[in-house]
Short mmCIF file of C-alpha atoms and ligand atoms in Angstrom, two decimals:
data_model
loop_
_atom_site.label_atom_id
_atom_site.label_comp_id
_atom_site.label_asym_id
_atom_site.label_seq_id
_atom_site.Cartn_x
_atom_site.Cartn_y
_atom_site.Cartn_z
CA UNK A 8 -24.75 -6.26 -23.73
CA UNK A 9 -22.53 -7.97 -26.17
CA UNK A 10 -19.34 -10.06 -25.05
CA UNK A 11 -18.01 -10.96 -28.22
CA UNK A 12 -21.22 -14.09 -28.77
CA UNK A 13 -19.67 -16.06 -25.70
CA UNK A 14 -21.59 -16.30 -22.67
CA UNK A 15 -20.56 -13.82 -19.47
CA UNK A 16 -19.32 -16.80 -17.47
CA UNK A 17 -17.15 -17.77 -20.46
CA UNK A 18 -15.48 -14.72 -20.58
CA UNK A 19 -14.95 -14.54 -16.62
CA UNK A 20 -12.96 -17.94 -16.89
CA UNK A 21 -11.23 -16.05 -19.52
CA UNK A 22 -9.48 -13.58 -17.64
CA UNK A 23 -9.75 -15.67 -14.79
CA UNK A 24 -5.93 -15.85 -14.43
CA UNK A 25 -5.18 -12.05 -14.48
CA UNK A 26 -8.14 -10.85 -12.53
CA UNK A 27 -7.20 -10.05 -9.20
CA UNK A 28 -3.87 -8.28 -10.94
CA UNK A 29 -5.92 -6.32 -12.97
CA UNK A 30 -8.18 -5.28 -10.27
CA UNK A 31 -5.48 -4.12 -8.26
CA UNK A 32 -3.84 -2.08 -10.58
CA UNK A 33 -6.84 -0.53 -12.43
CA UNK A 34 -8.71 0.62 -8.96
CA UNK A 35 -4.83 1.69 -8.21
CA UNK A 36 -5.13 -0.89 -5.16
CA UNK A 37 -8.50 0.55 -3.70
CA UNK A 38 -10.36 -2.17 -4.68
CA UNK A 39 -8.95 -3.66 -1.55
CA UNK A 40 -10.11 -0.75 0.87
CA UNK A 41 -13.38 -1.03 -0.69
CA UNK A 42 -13.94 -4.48 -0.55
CA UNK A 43 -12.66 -4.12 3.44
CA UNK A 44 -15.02 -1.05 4.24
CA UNK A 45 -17.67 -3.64 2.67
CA UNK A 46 -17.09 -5.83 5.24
CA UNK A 47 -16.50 -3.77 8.17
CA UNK A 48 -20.11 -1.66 7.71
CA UNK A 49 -21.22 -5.66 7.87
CA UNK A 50 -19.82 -6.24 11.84
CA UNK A 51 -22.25 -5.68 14.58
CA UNK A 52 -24.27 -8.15 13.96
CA UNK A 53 -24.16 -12.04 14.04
CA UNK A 54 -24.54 -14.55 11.06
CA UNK A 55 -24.77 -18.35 11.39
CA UNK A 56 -25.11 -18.84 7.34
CA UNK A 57 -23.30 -15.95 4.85
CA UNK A 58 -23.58 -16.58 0.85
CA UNK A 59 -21.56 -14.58 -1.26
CA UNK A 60 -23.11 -14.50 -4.63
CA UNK A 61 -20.88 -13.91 -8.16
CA UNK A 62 -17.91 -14.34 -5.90
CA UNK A 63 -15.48 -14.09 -8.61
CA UNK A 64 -11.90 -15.19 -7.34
CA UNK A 65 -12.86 -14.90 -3.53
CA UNK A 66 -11.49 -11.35 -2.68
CA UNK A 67 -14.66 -10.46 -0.84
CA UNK A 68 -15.05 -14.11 0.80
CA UNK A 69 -11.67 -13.69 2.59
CA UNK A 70 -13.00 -10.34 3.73
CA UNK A 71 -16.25 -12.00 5.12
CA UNK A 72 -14.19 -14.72 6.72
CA UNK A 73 -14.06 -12.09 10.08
CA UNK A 74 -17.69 -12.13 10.71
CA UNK A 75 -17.42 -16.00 11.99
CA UNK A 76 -20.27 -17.23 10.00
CA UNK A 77 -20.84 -20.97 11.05
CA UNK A 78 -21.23 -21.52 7.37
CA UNK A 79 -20.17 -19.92 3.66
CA UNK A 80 -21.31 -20.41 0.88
CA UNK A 81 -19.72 -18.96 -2.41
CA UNK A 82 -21.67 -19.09 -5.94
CA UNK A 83 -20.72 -18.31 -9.47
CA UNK A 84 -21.68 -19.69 -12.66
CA UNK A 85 -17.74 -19.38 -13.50
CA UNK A 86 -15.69 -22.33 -12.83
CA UNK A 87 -12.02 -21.11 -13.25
CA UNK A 88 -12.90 -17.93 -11.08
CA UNK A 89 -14.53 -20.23 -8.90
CA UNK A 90 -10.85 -22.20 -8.56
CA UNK A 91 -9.17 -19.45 -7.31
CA UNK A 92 -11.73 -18.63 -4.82
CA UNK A 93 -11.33 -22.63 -3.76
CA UNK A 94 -7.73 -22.05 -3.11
CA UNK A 95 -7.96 -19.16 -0.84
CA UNK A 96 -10.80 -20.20 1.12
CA UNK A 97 -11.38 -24.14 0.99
CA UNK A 98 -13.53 -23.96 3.96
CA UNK A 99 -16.37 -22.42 1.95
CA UNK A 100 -18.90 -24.43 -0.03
CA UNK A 101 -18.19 -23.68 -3.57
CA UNK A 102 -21.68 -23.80 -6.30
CA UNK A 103 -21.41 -23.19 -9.66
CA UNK A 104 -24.64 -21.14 -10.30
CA UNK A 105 -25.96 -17.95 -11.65
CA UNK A 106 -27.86 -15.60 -9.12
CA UNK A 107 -31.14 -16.93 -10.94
CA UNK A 108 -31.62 -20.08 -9.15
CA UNK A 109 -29.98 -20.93 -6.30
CA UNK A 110 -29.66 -23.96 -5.14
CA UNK A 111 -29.90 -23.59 -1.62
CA UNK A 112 -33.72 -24.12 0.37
CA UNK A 113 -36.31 -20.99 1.45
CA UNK A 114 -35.38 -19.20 4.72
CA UNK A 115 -32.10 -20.56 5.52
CA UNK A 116 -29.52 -17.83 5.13
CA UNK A 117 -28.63 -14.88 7.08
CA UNK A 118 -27.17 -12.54 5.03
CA UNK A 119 -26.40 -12.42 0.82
CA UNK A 120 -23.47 -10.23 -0.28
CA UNK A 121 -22.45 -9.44 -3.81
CA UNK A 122 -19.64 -7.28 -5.11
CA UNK A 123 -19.26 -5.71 -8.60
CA UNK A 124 -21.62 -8.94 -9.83
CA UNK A 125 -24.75 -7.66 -10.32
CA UNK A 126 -24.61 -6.05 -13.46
CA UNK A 127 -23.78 -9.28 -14.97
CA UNK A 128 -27.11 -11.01 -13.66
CA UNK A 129 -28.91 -12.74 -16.59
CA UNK A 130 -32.05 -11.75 -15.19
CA UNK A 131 -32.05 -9.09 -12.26
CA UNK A 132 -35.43 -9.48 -10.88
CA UNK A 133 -35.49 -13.07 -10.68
CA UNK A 134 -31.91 -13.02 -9.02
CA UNK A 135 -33.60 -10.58 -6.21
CA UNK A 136 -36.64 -12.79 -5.84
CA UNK A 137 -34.48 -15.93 -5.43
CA UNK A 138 -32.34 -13.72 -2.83
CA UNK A 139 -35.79 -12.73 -0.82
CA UNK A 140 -36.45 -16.85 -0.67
CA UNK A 141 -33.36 -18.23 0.67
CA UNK A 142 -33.25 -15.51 3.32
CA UNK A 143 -34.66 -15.81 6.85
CA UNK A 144 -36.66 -13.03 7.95
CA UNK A 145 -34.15 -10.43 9.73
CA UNK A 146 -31.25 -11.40 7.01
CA UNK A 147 -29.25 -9.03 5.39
CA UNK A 148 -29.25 -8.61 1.67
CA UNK A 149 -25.67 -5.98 0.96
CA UNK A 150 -24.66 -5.39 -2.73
CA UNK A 151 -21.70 -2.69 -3.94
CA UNK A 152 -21.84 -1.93 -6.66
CA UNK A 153 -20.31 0.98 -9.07
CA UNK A 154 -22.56 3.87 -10.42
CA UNK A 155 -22.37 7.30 -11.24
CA UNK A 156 -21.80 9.67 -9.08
CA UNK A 157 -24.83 12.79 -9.25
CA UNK A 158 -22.19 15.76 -9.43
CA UNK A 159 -21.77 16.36 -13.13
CA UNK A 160 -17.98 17.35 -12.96
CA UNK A 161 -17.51 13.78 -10.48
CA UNK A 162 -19.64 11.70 -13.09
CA UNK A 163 -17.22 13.18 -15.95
CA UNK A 164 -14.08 12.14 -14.49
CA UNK A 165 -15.45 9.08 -13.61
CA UNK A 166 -16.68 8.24 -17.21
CA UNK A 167 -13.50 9.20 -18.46
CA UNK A 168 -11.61 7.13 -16.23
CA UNK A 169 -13.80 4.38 -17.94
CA UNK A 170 -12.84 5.31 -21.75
CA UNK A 171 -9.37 5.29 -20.11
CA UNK A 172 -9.56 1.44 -18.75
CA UNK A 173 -9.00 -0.75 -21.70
CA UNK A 174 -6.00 0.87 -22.65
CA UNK A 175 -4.71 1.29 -19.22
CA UNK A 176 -5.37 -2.48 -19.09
CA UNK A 177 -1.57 -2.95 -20.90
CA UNK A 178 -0.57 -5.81 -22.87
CA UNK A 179 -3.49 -8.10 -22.85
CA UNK A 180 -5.03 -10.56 -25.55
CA UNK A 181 -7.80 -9.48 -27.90
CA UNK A 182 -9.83 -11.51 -26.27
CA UNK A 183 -9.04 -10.27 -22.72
CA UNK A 184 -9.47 -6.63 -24.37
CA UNK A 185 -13.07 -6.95 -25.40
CA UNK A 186 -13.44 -8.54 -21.74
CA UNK A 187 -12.62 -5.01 -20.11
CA UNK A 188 -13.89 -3.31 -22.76
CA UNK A 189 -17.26 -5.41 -21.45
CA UNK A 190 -16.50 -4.65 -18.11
CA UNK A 191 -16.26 -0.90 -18.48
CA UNK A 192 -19.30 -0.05 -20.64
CA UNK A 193 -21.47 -2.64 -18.47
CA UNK A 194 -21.09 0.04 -15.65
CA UNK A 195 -21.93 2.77 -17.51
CA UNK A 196 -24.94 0.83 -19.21
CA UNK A 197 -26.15 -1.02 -15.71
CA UNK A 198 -26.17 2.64 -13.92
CA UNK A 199 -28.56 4.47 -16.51
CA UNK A 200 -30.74 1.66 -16.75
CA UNK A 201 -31.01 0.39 -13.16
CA UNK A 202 -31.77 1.33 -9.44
CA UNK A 203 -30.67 -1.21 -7.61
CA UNK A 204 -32.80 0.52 -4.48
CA UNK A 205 -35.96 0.15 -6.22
CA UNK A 206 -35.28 -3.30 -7.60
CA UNK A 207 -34.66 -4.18 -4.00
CA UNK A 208 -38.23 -2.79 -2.72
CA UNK A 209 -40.40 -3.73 -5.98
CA UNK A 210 -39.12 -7.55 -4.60
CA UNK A 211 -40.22 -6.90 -0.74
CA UNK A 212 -36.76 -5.63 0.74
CA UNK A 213 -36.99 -2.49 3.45
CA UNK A 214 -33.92 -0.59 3.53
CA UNK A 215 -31.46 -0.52 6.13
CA UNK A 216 -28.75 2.29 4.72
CA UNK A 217 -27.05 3.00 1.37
CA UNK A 218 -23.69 4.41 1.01
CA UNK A 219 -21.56 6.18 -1.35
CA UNK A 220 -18.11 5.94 -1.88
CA UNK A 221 -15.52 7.24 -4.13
CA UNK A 222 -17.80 10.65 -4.69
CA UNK A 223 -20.89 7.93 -5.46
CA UNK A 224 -18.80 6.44 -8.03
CA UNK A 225 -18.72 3.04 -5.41
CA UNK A 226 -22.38 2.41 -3.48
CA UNK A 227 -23.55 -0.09 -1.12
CA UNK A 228 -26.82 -0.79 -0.48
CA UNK A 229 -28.02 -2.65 2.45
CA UNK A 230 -31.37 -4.18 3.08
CA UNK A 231 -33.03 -6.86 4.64
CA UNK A 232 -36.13 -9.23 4.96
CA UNK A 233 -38.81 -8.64 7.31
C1 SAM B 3 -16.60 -8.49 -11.77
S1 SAM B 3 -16.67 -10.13 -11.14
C2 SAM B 3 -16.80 -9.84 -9.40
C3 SAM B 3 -16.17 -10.93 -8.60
C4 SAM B 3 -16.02 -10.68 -7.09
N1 SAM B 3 -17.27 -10.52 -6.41
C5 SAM B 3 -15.11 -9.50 -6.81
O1 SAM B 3 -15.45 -8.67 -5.96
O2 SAM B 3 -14.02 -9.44 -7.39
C6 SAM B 3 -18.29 -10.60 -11.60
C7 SAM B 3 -18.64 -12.06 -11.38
O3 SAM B 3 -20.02 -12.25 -11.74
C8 SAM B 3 -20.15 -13.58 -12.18
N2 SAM B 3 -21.43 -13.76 -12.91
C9 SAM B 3 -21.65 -13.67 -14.25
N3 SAM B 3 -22.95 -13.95 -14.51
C10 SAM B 3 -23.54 -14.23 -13.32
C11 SAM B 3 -24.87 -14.62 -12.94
N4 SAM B 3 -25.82 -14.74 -13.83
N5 SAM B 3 -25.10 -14.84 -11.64
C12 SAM B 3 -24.11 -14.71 -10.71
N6 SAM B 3 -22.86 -14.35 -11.02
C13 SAM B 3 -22.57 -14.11 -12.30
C14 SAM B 3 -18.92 -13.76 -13.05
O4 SAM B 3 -18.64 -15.11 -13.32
C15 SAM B 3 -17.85 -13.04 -12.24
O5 SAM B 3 -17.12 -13.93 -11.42
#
């Protein structure tokens, strides 16, 4: 997809300073709730090394912070997002890094999270392969992402809530504009073209659950390594 011929983490460290305001008030605050119900479907089960991938400003990494992982790690190819996630959670280990190769050795994390990031993956199949390799055998793989729900009067709304965005995005620069202009038809364009599901299994990943939220306009998908 085009971003205006600079690169995706360019144009992250763009709006780096208004994210997490924008977020709020475009998800009209439920961003929060859905990062939390993220984590919470997460609990149960115990984690010695958690890496959240395309972490963005850290608003799921503070979630993930209540599972008591021994260690975090946080990735993004990003730097200025990457700074705000620093301040809110120093006691991660911060990478800057695409999805694509990660820096981190074969079997040696527990579970790989990654919210509203992996449409933005360079290369998706790679990303998955790299996620199958660092993860020991029993780890969790969970990625939300949004899509479109199946219900034809749902997937309407929902794609007119989209063509809504930008201008509901207020007073912003040009080049903040075509940034949520990105942002908006990269969700539309990532959910005709992909299923995450399948991506998962073509790469060796068994299913554990996947769930909808927002009418299927929100999913998670949770799987894991044999
Ligand atoms: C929409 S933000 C999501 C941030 C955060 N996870 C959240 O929930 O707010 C998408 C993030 O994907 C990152 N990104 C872009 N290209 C990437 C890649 N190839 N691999 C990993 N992350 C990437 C961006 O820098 C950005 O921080």
């Amino acid at each position: 997809m085009k971003t205006d011929k600079i690169t995706l983490p360019e144009m992250f460290d763009n709006i780096a300073d208004n994210y997490d305001r924008l977020n709020h008030r475009l998800s009209f605050g439920l961003d929060k709730k859905w990062r939390r119900k993220f984590v919470n479907h997460l609990s149960g089960k115990e984690y010695k090394t958690i890496v959240d991938i395309a972490c963005g400003t850290g608003d799921v990494l503070i979630e993930l912070q209540k599972l008591n992982a021994e260690k975090y790690y946080a990735i993004d190819p990003a730097e200025k997002m990457l700074a705000y996630a620093k301040q809110k959670c120093p006691n991660s280990e911060f990478v800057i890094s695409g999805a694509e190769e990660i820096p981190l050795a074969d079997n040696s994390v527990d579970l790989i999270t990654v919210v509203f990031g992996i449409r933005n993956f360079e290369d998706l199949s790679k990303s998955i392969k790299e996620f199958y390799r660092i993860l020991n055998s029993g780890g969790n793989v969970s990625i939300m992402e949004f899509s479109l729900p199946d219900f034809f009067l749902f997937r309407w709304g929902f794609l007119l809530y989209l063509k809504l965005l930008v201008p509901l995005s207020g007073r912003l620069s040009k080049e903040q504009k075509n940034a949520y202009k990105y942002l908006s038809a990269s969700i539309v364009d990532f959910a005709r073209k992909t299923n995450v599901a399948v991506v998962l299994e073509k790469s060796g990943f068994i299913k554990t659950k996947i769930h909808k939220l927002m009418l299927g306009s929100v999913v998670i998908y949770t799987f894991y390594k044999e």
